[in-house]
Amino acid sequence: MPEGDTVWQAARRLHHALAGEVLTRSDLRVPRFATADLTGRAVLDVTPRGKHLLTRIEGGLTLHSHLRMDGSWRVYTNGQRWNGGPVHQIRAILGTPGRTAVGYRLPVLELLRTADEDRAVGHLGPDLLGPDWDPGVALSNLLEDPSRPLGEALLDQRNLAGVGNVFKSELCFLLGVTPWLPVGDLSADRAERLPELARKLLEFNRERAVRSTTGRHGQDLFVYGRARRPCLRCRTPIRLADQGDGSRARPTYWCPTCQPGPAPTPSQGGIPR
């Protein structure tokens, strides 16, 4: 599942493959930009911003993409077989004399002026893996709505950019609170730890092929994806519920023993299962 760490990895792969190279093939398979032709332009850099990717191209253009749940960029050497999915799922092709980057299942793909990048990413909070990281601003953003459940606040990219569903569940476990705890009810010490703990998790995983929050080989995550299996700390079965406002419910995992506090209710968008 793409989160800040995996988007950072994708940006690095694309940057190494494309930066400094002149595009010999350009194919954007979305109606609005289907006639755009980027061939003959050099790729300047590929930069991650939270869960967003910004591919900057000579001439003051930026190709903005977002992977959401199952999008991906694959890089192939010329002549290598493409294997990222069926042809109808391809949304973008950027080719150079030596390599080709292919974007599959990209729900967001737009070409904009580099000067207008803020239109796409200006709403984001401090980037956990970016040069603009500021733990104080991130914490202030999170606490702006003290009644909001912590899990929802962590997923709101306007607060801090890069946390997704996996890190949300893992962060709440490491803090010892349920994702349904109002963020304003966090104790002062936990609130102070939260921003840097989130950054530490993403930094630890941005170089890893297999995401880990436990540091244990073969037991990579404390709660995410482990519904009904015993907690690695206390052996209580991990629970699963949907969390959200009803329109974008996300599967959320927690240990009811290690994470005391509010349990999910229908009014909070939580449906235990």
PDB file of C-alpha atoms in Angstrom:
ATOM      1  CA  MET A   1       0.000   0.000   0.000  1.00  0.00           C
ATOM      2  CA  PRO A   2       1.668   3.287  -1.086  1.00  0.00           C
ATOM      3  CA  GLU A   3       2.494   5.575   1.833  1.00  0.00           C
ATOM      4  CA  GLY A   4       5.190   8.180   2.296  1.00  0.00           C
ATOM      5  CA  ASP A   5       8.005   5.620   2.422  1.00  0.00           C
ATOM      6  CA  THR A   6       6.996   3.769  -0.737  1.00  0.00           C
ATOM      7  CA  VAL A   7       6.311   7.005  -2.627  1.00  0.00           C
ATOM      8  CA  TRP A   8       9.808   8.167  -1.648  1.00  0.00           C
ATOM      9  CA  GLN A   9      11.192   4.912  -3.078  1.00  0.00           C
ATOM     10  CA  ALA A  10       9.183   5.360  -6.275  1.00  0.00           C
ATOM     11  CA  ALA A  11      10.504   8.907  -6.677  1.00  0.00           C
ATOM     12  CA  ARG A  12      14.078   7.714  -6.255  1.00  0.00           C
ATOM     13  CA  ARG A  13      13.636   4.977  -8.883  1.00  0.00           C
ATOM     14  CA  LEU A  14      12.085   7.401 -11.348  1.00  0.00           C
ATOM     15  CA  HIS A  15      14.717  10.047 -10.666  1.00  0.00           C
ATOM     16  CA  HIS A  16      17.586   7.618 -11.261  1.00  0.00           C
ATOM     17  CA  ALA A  17      15.951   6.396 -14.459  1.00  0.00           C
ATOM     18  CA  LEU A  18      14.819   9.696 -15.974  1.00  0.00           C
ATOM     19  CA  ALA A  19      16.616  12.716 -14.522  1.00  0.00           C
ATOM     20  CA  GLY A  20      19.016  14.315 -16.987  1.00  0.00           C
ATOM     21  CA  GLU A  21      17.597  12.309 -19.891  1.00  0.00           C
ATOM     22  CA  VAL A  22      15.679  13.622 -22.896  1.00  0.00           C
ATOM     23  CA  LEU A  23      12.276  12.048 -23.444  1.00  0.00           C
ATOM     24  CA  THR A  24      11.957  10.090 -26.667  1.00  0.00           C
ATOM     25  CA  ARG A  25       8.467   8.841 -25.868  1.00  0.00           C
ATOM     26  CA  SER A  26       5.572  10.549 -24.134  1.00  0.00           C
ATOM     27  CA  ASP A  27       2.088   9.091 -23.772  1.00  0.00           C
ATOM     28  CA  LEU A  28      -0.399  10.409 -21.195  1.00  0.00           C
ATOM     29  CA  ARG A  29      -3.501   8.240 -21.355  1.00  0.00           C
ATOM     30  CA  VAL A  30      -5.998  10.507 -19.662  1.00  0.00           C
ATOM     31  CA  PRO A  31      -8.465  12.487 -21.788  1.00  0.00           C
ATOM     32  CA  ARG A  32      -7.447  15.956 -20.635  1.00  0.00           C
ATOM     33  CA  PHE A  33      -3.774  15.496 -21.509  1.00  0.00           C
ATOM     34  CA  ALA A  34      -3.918  12.856 -24.237  1.00  0.00           C
ATOM     35  CA  THR A  35      -2.589  15.271 -26.863  1.00  0.00           C
ATOM     36  CA  ALA A  36       0.279  16.588 -24.711  1.00  0.00           C
ATOM     37  CA  ASP A  37       3.684  15.789 -26.204  1.00  0.00           C
ATOM     38  CA  LEU A  38       6.737  15.954 -23.943  1.00  0.00           C
ATOM     39  CA  THR A  39       9.217  14.379 -26.354  1.00  0.00           C
ATOM     40  CA  GLY A  40      12.400  16.350 -26.841  1.00  0.00           C
ATOM     41  CA  ARG A  41      12.273  17.754 -23.305  1.00  0.00           C
ATOM     42  CA  ALA A  42      14.693  16.739 -20.561  1.00  0.00           C
ATOM     43  CA  VAL A  43      13.486  15.444 -17.210  1.00  0.00           C
ATOM     44  CA  LEU A  44      14.966  17.637 -14.492  1.00  0.00           C
ATOM     45  CA  ASP A  45      14.071  15.723 -11.344  1.00  0.00           C
ATOM     46  CA  VAL A  46      11.436  13.584  -9.657  1.00  0.00           C
ATOM     47  CA  THR A  47      10.466  14.741  -6.176  1.00  0.00           C
ATOM     48  CA  PRO A  48       8.109  13.151  -3.632  1.00  0.00           C
ATOM     49  CA  ARG A  49       5.752  15.348  -1.635  1.00  0.00           C
ATOM     50  CA  GLY A  50       3.920  13.259   0.947  1.00  0.00           C
ATOM     51  CA  LYS A  51       2.069  10.703  -1.172  1.00  0.00           C
ATOM     52  CA  HIS A  52       2.412  12.789  -4.345  1.00  0.00           C
ATOM     53  CA  LEU A  53       5.023  12.548  -7.104  1.00  0.00           C
ATOM     54  CA  LEU A  54       6.250  15.599  -8.996  1.00  0.00           C
ATOM     55  CA  THR A  55       8.164  14.883 -12.214  1.00  0.00           C
ATOM     56  CA  ARG A  56       9.658  18.184 -13.313  1.00  0.00           C
ATOM     57  CA  ILE A  57      10.334  18.592 -17.016  1.00  0.00           C
ATOM     58  CA  GLU A  58      12.278  21.114 -19.052  1.00  0.00           C
ATOM     59  CA  GLY A  59      10.215  24.097 -20.096  1.00  0.00           C
ATOM     60  CA  GLY A  60       8.581  24.758 -16.743  1.00  0.00           C
ATOM     61  CA  LEU A  61       6.274  21.725 -16.687  1.00  0.00           C
ATOM     62  CA  THR A  62       5.495  19.234 -13.928  1.00  0.00           C
ATOM     63  CA  LEU A  63       3.763  15.879 -14.290  1.00  0.00           C
ATOM     64  CA  HIS A  64       1.864  15.372 -11.032  1.00  0.00           C
ATOM     65  CA  SER A  65       0.760  11.875 -10.071  1.00  0.00           C
ATOM     66  CA  HIS A  66      -0.714  10.199  -7.015  1.00  0.00           C
ATOM     67  CA  LEU A  67      -0.723   6.435  -6.419  1.00  0.00           C
ATOM     68  CA  ARG A  68      -3.562   6.241  -3.855  1.00  0.00           C
ATOM     69  CA  MET A  69      -4.395   2.602  -3.070  1.00  0.00           C
ATOM     70  CA  ASP A  70      -2.930   0.550  -5.911  1.00  0.00           C
ATOM     71  CA  GLY A  71      -1.232   2.817  -8.423  1.00  0.00           C
ATOM     72  CA  SER A  72       2.418   2.251  -9.314  1.00  0.00           C
ATOM     73  CA  TRP A  73       5.255   3.434 -11.510  1.00  0.00           C
ATOM     74  CA  ARG A  74       7.461   0.736 -13.034  1.00  0.00           C
ATOM     75  CA  VAL A  75      10.808   1.298 -14.732  1.00  0.00           C
ATOM     76  CA  TYR A  76      11.970  -0.981 -17.554  1.00  0.00           C
ATOM     77  CA  THR A  77      15.077  -1.186 -19.663  1.00  0.00           C
ATOM     78  CA  ASN A  78      14.332  -0.934 -23.355  1.00  0.00           C
ATOM     79  CA  GLY A  79      13.346  -4.336 -24.673  1.00  0.00           C
ATOM     80  CA  GLN A  80      12.266  -5.588 -21.239  1.00  0.00           C
ATOM     81  CA  ARG A  81       8.732  -6.955 -20.998  1.00  0.00           C
ATOM     82  CA  TRP A  82       6.279  -4.729 -19.120  1.00  0.00           C
ATOM     83  CA  ASN A  83       4.587  -6.634 -16.319  1.00  0.00           C
ATOM     84  CA  GLY A  84       2.814  -4.071 -14.128  1.00  0.00           C
ATOM     85  CA  GLY A  85      -0.673  -4.989 -15.304  1.00  0.00           C
ATOM     86  CA  PRO A  86      -2.845  -5.190 -18.419  1.00  0.00           C
ATOM     87  CA  VAL A  87      -2.418  -2.566 -21.121  1.00  0.00           C
ATOM     88  CA  HIS A  88      -5.740  -0.888 -20.338  1.00  0.00           C
ATOM     89  CA  GLN A  89      -4.419   0.025 -16.867  1.00  0.00           C
ATOM     90  CA  ILE A  90      -1.512   2.062 -18.241  1.00  0.00           C
ATOM     91  CA  ARG A  91      -2.007   5.793 -17.674  1.00  0.00           C
ATOM     92  CA  ALA A  92       1.426   7.205 -18.555  1.00  0.00           C
ATOM     93  CA  ILE A  93       4.549   6.265 -20.495  1.00  0.00           C
ATOM     94  CA  LEU A  94       7.764   8.287 -20.312  1.00  0.00           C
ATOM     95  CA  GLY A  95      10.587   6.878 -22.440  1.00  0.00           C
ATOM     96  CA  THR A  96      14.270   7.775 -22.778  1.00  0.00           C
ATOM     97  CA  PRO A  97      16.975   6.222 -24.983  1.00  0.00           C
ATOM     98  CA  GLY A  98      17.749   3.665 -22.259  1.00  0.00           C
ATOM     99  CA  ARG A  99      14.702   3.245 -20.027  1.00  0.00           C
ATOM    100  CA  THR A 100      10.943   3.583 -19.936  1.00  0.00           C
ATOM    101  CA  ALA A 101       8.786   4.528 -16.961  1.00  0.00           C
ATOM    102  CA  VAL A 102       5.227   3.199 -17.066  1.00  0.00           C
ATOM    103  CA  GLY A 103       2.495   4.414 -14.719  1.00  0.00           C
ATOM    104  CA  TYR A 104      -0.226   1.876 -13.920  1.00  0.00           C
ATOM    105  CA  ARG A 105      -3.654   2.567 -12.354  1.00  0.00           C
ATOM    106  CA  LEU A 106      -2.803   6.191 -11.558  1.00  0.00           C
ATOM    107  CA  PRO A 107      -6.002   7.797 -10.226  1.00  0.00           C
ATOM    108  CA  VAL A 108      -4.423  11.265 -10.398  1.00  0.00           C
ATOM    109  CA  LEU A 109      -2.351  12.336 -13.389  1.00  0.00           C
ATOM    110  CA  GLU A 110      -2.078  15.938 -14.511  1.00  0.00           C
ATOM    111  CA  LEU A 111       0.319  18.152 -16.364  1.00  0.00           C
ATOM    112  CA  LEU A 112       0.757  21.618 -14.871  1.00  0.00           C
ATOM    113  CA  ARG A 113       3.181  24.466 -14.843  1.00  0.00           C
ATOM    114  CA  THR A 114       5.951  23.985 -12.314  1.00  0.00           C
ATOM    115  CA  ALA A 115       5.139  27.435 -10.979  1.00  0.00           C
ATOM    116  CA  ASP A 116       1.656  26.150 -10.173  1.00  0.00           C
ATOM    117  CA  GLU A 117       2.681  23.055  -8.166  1.00  0.00           C
ATOM    118  CA  ASP A 118       1.112  24.547  -5.048  1.00  0.00           C
ATOM    119  CA  ARG A 119      -2.250  24.069  -6.703  1.00  0.00           C
ATOM    120  CA  ALA A 120      -1.659  20.307  -6.407  1.00  0.00           C
ATOM    121  CA  VAL A 121       0.321  20.012  -3.180  1.00  0.00           C
ATOM    122  CA  GLY A 122       0.129  23.366  -1.429  1.00  0.00           C
ATOM    123  CA  HIS A 123      -2.579  22.107   0.932  1.00  0.00           C
ATOM    124  CA  LEU A 124      -0.309  19.459   2.436  1.00  0.00           C
ATOM    125  CA  GLY A 125       1.092  19.658   5.929  1.00  0.00           C
ATOM    126  CA  PRO A 126       4.800  19.182   6.694  1.00  0.00           C
ATOM    127  CA  ASP A 127       6.270  16.269   4.745  1.00  0.00           C
ATOM    128  CA  LEU A 128       7.593  13.561   7.076  1.00  0.00           C
ATOM    129  CA  LEU A 129      10.408  12.784   4.630  1.00  0.00           C
ATOM    130  CA  GLY A 130      10.822  16.239   3.147  1.00  0.00           C
ATOM    131  CA  PRO A 131      12.995  19.293   3.764  1.00  0.00           C
ATOM    132  CA  ASP A 132       9.978  21.196   5.094  1.00  0.00           C
ATOM    133  CA  TRP A 133       9.454  18.809   8.030  1.00  0.00           C
ATOM    134  CA  ASP A 134       8.486  20.695  11.187  1.00  0.00           C
ATOM    135  CA  PRO A 135       7.255  18.580  14.133  1.00  0.00           C
ATOM    136  CA  GLY A 136       5.846  21.616  15.910  1.00  0.00           C
ATOM    137  CA  VAL A 137       3.675  22.613  12.960  1.00  0.00           C
ATOM    138  CA  ALA A 138       2.578  18.995  12.477  1.00  0.00           C
ATOM    139  CA  LEU A 139       1.500  18.685  16.107  1.00  0.00           C
ATOM    140  CA  SER A 140      -0.285  22.024  16.016  1.00  0.00           C
ATOM    141  CA  ASN A 141      -2.169  20.878  12.906  1.00  0.00           C
ATOM    142  CA  LEU A 142      -3.156  17.580  14.542  1.00  0.00           C
ATOM    143  CA  LEU A 143      -4.466  19.335  17.659  1.00  0.00           C
ATOM    144  CA  GLU A 144      -6.452  21.952  15.755  1.00  0.00           C
ATOM    145  CA  ASP A 145      -9.583  19.793  16.022  1.00  0.00           C
ATOM    146  CA  PRO A 146      -9.215  18.179  19.467  1.00  0.00           C
ATOM    147  CA  SER A 147     -12.418  16.137  19.156  1.00  0.00           C
ATOM    148  CA  ARG A 148     -11.297  14.356  15.998  1.00  0.00           C
ATOM    149  CA  PRO A 149     -10.323  10.673  16.377  1.00  0.00           C
ATOM    150  CA  LEU A 150      -6.550  10.274  16.255  1.00  0.00           C
ATOM    151  CA  GLY A 151      -6.640   7.781  13.385  1.00  0.00           C
ATOM    152  CA  GLU A 152      -8.575  10.177  11.168  1.00  0.00           C
ATOM    153  CA  ALA A 153      -6.317  13.100  12.088  1.00  0.00           C
ATOM    154  CA  LEU A 154      -3.214  11.104  11.138  1.00  0.00           C
ATOM    155  CA  LEU A 155      -4.640  10.252   7.708  1.00  0.00           C
ATOM    156  CA  ASP A 156      -5.480  13.887   6.962  1.00  0.00           C
ATOM    157  CA  GLN A 157      -2.582  14.960   4.757  1.00  0.00           C
ATOM    158  CA  ARG A 158      -3.275  18.601   5.606  1.00  0.00           C
ATOM    159  CA  ASN A 159      -1.935  17.858   9.096  1.00  0.00           C
ATOM    160  CA  LEU A 160       1.226  15.982   8.127  1.00  0.00           C
ATOM    161  CA  ALA A 161       2.039  14.386   4.798  1.00  0.00           C
ATOM    162  CA  GLY A 162       2.991  10.754   4.360  1.00  0.00           C
ATOM    163  CA  VAL A 163       1.022   8.676   6.880  1.00  0.00           C
ATOM    164  CA  GLY A 164      -1.305   6.070   5.385  1.00  0.00           C
ATOM    165  CA  ASN A 165      -3.445   3.309   6.780  1.00  0.00           C
ATOM    166  CA  VAL A 166      -0.569   1.033   7.795  1.00  0.00           C
ATOM    167  CA  PHE A 167       1.407   3.654   9.686  1.00  0.00           C
ATOM    168  CA  LYS A 168      -1.780   5.032  11.231  1.00  0.00           C
ATOM    169  CA  SER A 169      -2.544   1.716  12.909  1.00  0.00           C
ATOM    170  CA  GLU A 170       1.073   1.100  13.881  1.00  0.00           C
ATOM    171  CA  LEU A 171       1.550   4.584  15.341  1.00  0.00           C
ATOM    172  CA  CYS A 172      -1.541   4.259  17.508  1.00  0.00           C
ATOM    173  CA  PHE A 173      -0.261   0.917  18.798  1.00  0.00           C
ATOM    174  CA  LEU A 174       3.166   2.316  19.617  1.00  0.00           C
ATOM    175  CA  LEU A 175       1.548   5.227  21.454  1.00  0.00           C
ATOM    176  CA  GLY A 176      -0.661   2.815  23.408  1.00  0.00           C
ATOM    177  CA  VAL A 177      -3.982   4.422  22.445  1.00  0.00           C
ATOM    178  CA  THR A 178      -6.895   3.424  20.226  1.00  0.00           C
ATOM    179  CA  PRO A 179      -7.306   5.137  16.854  1.00  0.00           C
ATOM    180  CA  TRP A 180     -10.697   6.385  18.122  1.00  0.00           C
ATOM    181  CA  LEU A 181      -9.226   8.430  20.963  1.00  0.00           C
ATOM    182  CA  PRO A 182      -9.974  12.142  20.434  1.00  0.00           C
ATOM    183  CA  VAL A 183      -6.637  13.659  19.506  1.00  0.00           C
ATOM    184  CA  GLY A 184      -7.074  16.318  22.180  1.00  0.00           C
ATOM    185  CA  ASP A 185      -7.196  13.574  24.843  1.00  0.00           C
ATOM    186  CA  LEU A 186      -3.642  12.444  24.114  1.00  0.00           C
ATOM    187  CA  SER A 187      -1.455  12.896  27.168  1.00  0.00           C
ATOM    188  CA  ALA A 188       1.157  15.631  26.811  1.00  0.00           C
ATOM    189  CA  ASP A 189       4.047  13.184  26.629  1.00  0.00           C
ATOM    190  CA  ARG A 190       2.371  11.066  23.942  1.00  0.00           C
ATOM    191  CA  ALA A 191       1.410  14.129  21.916  1.00  0.00           C
ATOM    192  CA  GLU A 192       4.983  15.401  22.060  1.00  0.00           C
ATOM    193  CA  ARG A 193       6.342  12.021  20.899  1.00  0.00           C
ATOM    194  CA  LEU A 194       3.891  11.574  18.044  1.00  0.00           C
ATOM    195  CA  PRO A 195       5.390  13.687  15.197  1.00  0.00           C
ATOM    196  CA  GLU A 196       8.940  12.434  15.598  1.00  0.00           C
ATOM    197  CA  LEU A 197       7.785   8.841  16.086  1.00  0.00           C
ATOM    198  CA  ALA A 198       5.942   9.082  12.764  1.00  0.00           C
ATOM    199  CA  ARG A 199       9.041  10.497  11.074  1.00  0.00           C
ATOM    200  CA  LYS A 200      11.229   7.801  12.612  1.00  0.00           C
ATOM    201  CA  LEU A 201       9.003   5.025  11.245  1.00  0.00           C
ATOM    202  CA  LEU A 202       8.979   6.439   7.729  1.00  0.00           C
ATOM    203  CA  GLU A 203      12.715   7.140   7.721  1.00  0.00           C
ATOM    204  CA  PHE A 204      13.438   3.598   8.894  1.00  0.00           C
ATOM    205  CA  ASN A 205      11.320   2.157   6.080  1.00  0.00           C
ATOM    206  CA  ARG A 206      12.219   4.363   3.138  1.00  0.00           C
ATOM    207  CA  GLU A 207      15.219   2.171   2.313  1.00  0.00           C
ATOM    208  CA  ARG A 208      13.494  -1.152   3.048  1.00  0.00           C
ATOM    209  CA  ALA A 209      11.879  -3.554   0.580  1.00  0.00           C
ATOM    210  CA  VAL A 210       9.637  -4.991   3.328  1.00  0.00           C
ATOM    211  CA  ARG A 211       8.005  -2.487   5.656  1.00  0.00           C
ATOM    212  CA  SER A 212       8.694  -3.078   9.355  1.00  0.00           C
ATOM    213  CA  THR A 213       7.685  -1.338  12.573  1.00  0.00           C
ATOM    214  CA  THR A 214       8.751  -4.068  14.987  1.00  0.00           C
ATOM    215  CA  GLY A 215      12.351  -4.664  13.945  1.00  0.00           C
ATOM    216  CA  ARG A 216      11.603  -8.413  14.042  1.00  0.00           C
ATOM    217  CA  HIS A 217      12.239 -10.573  11.013  1.00  0.00           C
ATOM    218  CA  GLY A 218       9.069 -12.423  10.028  1.00  0.00           C
ATOM    219  CA  GLN A 219       6.935 -10.357  12.412  1.00  0.00           C
ATOM    220  CA  ASP A 220       7.141  -7.043  10.611  1.00  0.00           C
ATOM    221  CA  LEU A 221       4.054  -5.213  11.888  1.00  0.00           C
ATOM    222  CA  PHE A 222       2.506  -5.033  15.346  1.00  0.00           C
ATOM    223  CA  VAL A 223      -1.181  -4.868  14.379  1.00  0.00           C
ATOM    224  CA  TYR A 224      -1.833  -4.022  10.733  1.00  0.00           C
ATOM    225  CA  GLY A 225      -3.137  -7.006   8.785  1.00  0.00           C
ATOM    226  CA  ARG A 226      -3.148  -9.202  11.903  1.00  0.00           C
ATOM    227  CA  ALA A 227      -6.869  -9.359  12.746  1.00  0.00           C
ATOM    228  CA  ARG A 228      -7.717 -12.205  15.159  1.00  0.00           C
ATOM    229  CA  ARG A 229      -4.048 -13.115  15.527  1.00  0.00           C
ATOM    230  CA  PRO A 230      -2.398 -12.726  18.963  1.00  0.00           C
ATOM    231  CA  CYS A 231      -0.824  -9.410  19.856  1.00  0.00           C
ATOM    232  CA  LEU A 232       2.964  -9.642  19.760  1.00  0.00           C
ATOM    233  CA  ARG A 233       3.112  -8.078  23.227  1.00  0.00           C
ATOM    234  CA  CYS A 234       0.180  -9.434  25.230  1.00  0.00           C
ATOM    235  CA  ARG A 235      -1.310 -12.254  23.068  1.00  0.00           C
ATOM    236  CA  THR A 236      -4.782 -10.655  23.007  1.00  0.00           C
ATOM    237  CA  PRO A 237      -6.406 -11.158  19.583  1.00  0.00           C
ATOM    238  CA  ILE A 238      -5.957  -8.113  17.349  1.00  0.00           C
ATOM    239  CA  ARG A 239      -9.232  -6.469  16.346  1.00  0.00           C
ATOM    240  CA  LEU A 240     -10.305  -4.935  13.064  1.00  0.00           C
ATOM    241  CA  ALA A 241     -12.859  -2.229  12.329  1.00  0.00           C
ATOM    242  CA  ASP A 242     -13.588   0.306   9.625  1.00  0.00           C
ATOM    243  CA  GLN A 243     -12.797   3.892  10.553  1.00  0.00           C
ATOM    244  CA  GLY A 244     -13.879   6.986   8.713  1.00  0.00           C
ATOM    245  CA  ASP A 245     -16.766   9.281   7.981  1.00  0.00           C
ATOM    246  CA  GLY A 246     -18.759   6.655   6.111  1.00  0.00           C
ATOM    247  CA  SER A 247     -17.582   7.793   2.679  1.00  0.00           C
ATOM    248  CA  ARG A 248     -13.955   6.662   2.980  1.00  0.00           C
ATOM    249  CA  ALA A 249     -13.892   4.016   5.696  1.00  0.00           C
ATOM    250  CA  ARG A 250     -10.474   2.470   6.175  1.00  0.00           C
ATOM    251  CA  PRO A 251      -9.650  -0.901   7.790  1.00  0.00           C
ATOM    252  CA  THR A 252      -8.082  -0.175  11.179  1.00  0.00           C
ATOM    253  CA  TYR A 253      -6.311  -2.606  13.488  1.00  0.00           C
ATOM    254  CA  TRP A 254      -5.685  -2.351  17.230  1.00  0.00           C
ATOM    255  CA  CYS A 255      -5.061  -4.383  20.376  1.00  0.00           C
ATOM    256  CA  PRO A 256      -7.840  -3.781  22.941  1.00  0.00           C
ATOM    257  CA  THR A 257      -5.447  -4.591  25.800  1.00  0.00           C
ATOM    258  CA  CYS A 258      -2.340  -2.646  24.790  1.00  0.00           C
ATOM    259  CA  GLN A 259      -4.435   0.242  23.469  1.00  0.00           C
ATOM    260  CA  PRO A 260      -7.007   1.160  26.096  1.00  0.00           C
ATOM    261  CA  GLY A 261      -9.534   3.835  25.259  1.00  0.00           C
ATOM    262  CA  PRO A 262     -12.610   4.384  23.119  1.00  0.00           C
ATOM    263  CA  ALA A 263     -13.789   1.485  20.974  1.00  0.00           C
ATOM    264  CA  PRO A 264     -15.306   2.132  17.552  1.00  0.00           C
ATOM    265  CA  THR A 265     -18.970   3.034  17.365  1.00  0.00           C
ATOM    266  CA  PRO A 266     -21.247   3.573  14.327  1.00  0.00           C
ATOM    267  CA  SER A 267     -21.305   7.317  15.067  1.00  0.00           C
ATOM    268  CA  GLN A 268     -17.514   7.363  14.647  1.00  0.00           C
ATOM    269  CA  GLY A 269     -17.656   5.355  11.436  1.00  0.00           C
ATOM    270  CA  GLY A 270     -16.307   2.281  13.199  1.00  0.00           C
ATOM    271  CA  ILE A 271     -17.842  -1.077  12.326  1.00  0.00           C
ATOM    272  CA  PRO A 272     -16.136  -3.933  14.200  1.00  0.00           C
ATOM    273  CA  ARG A 273     -15.569  -7.128  12.257  1.00  0.00           C
TER     274      ARG A 273
END
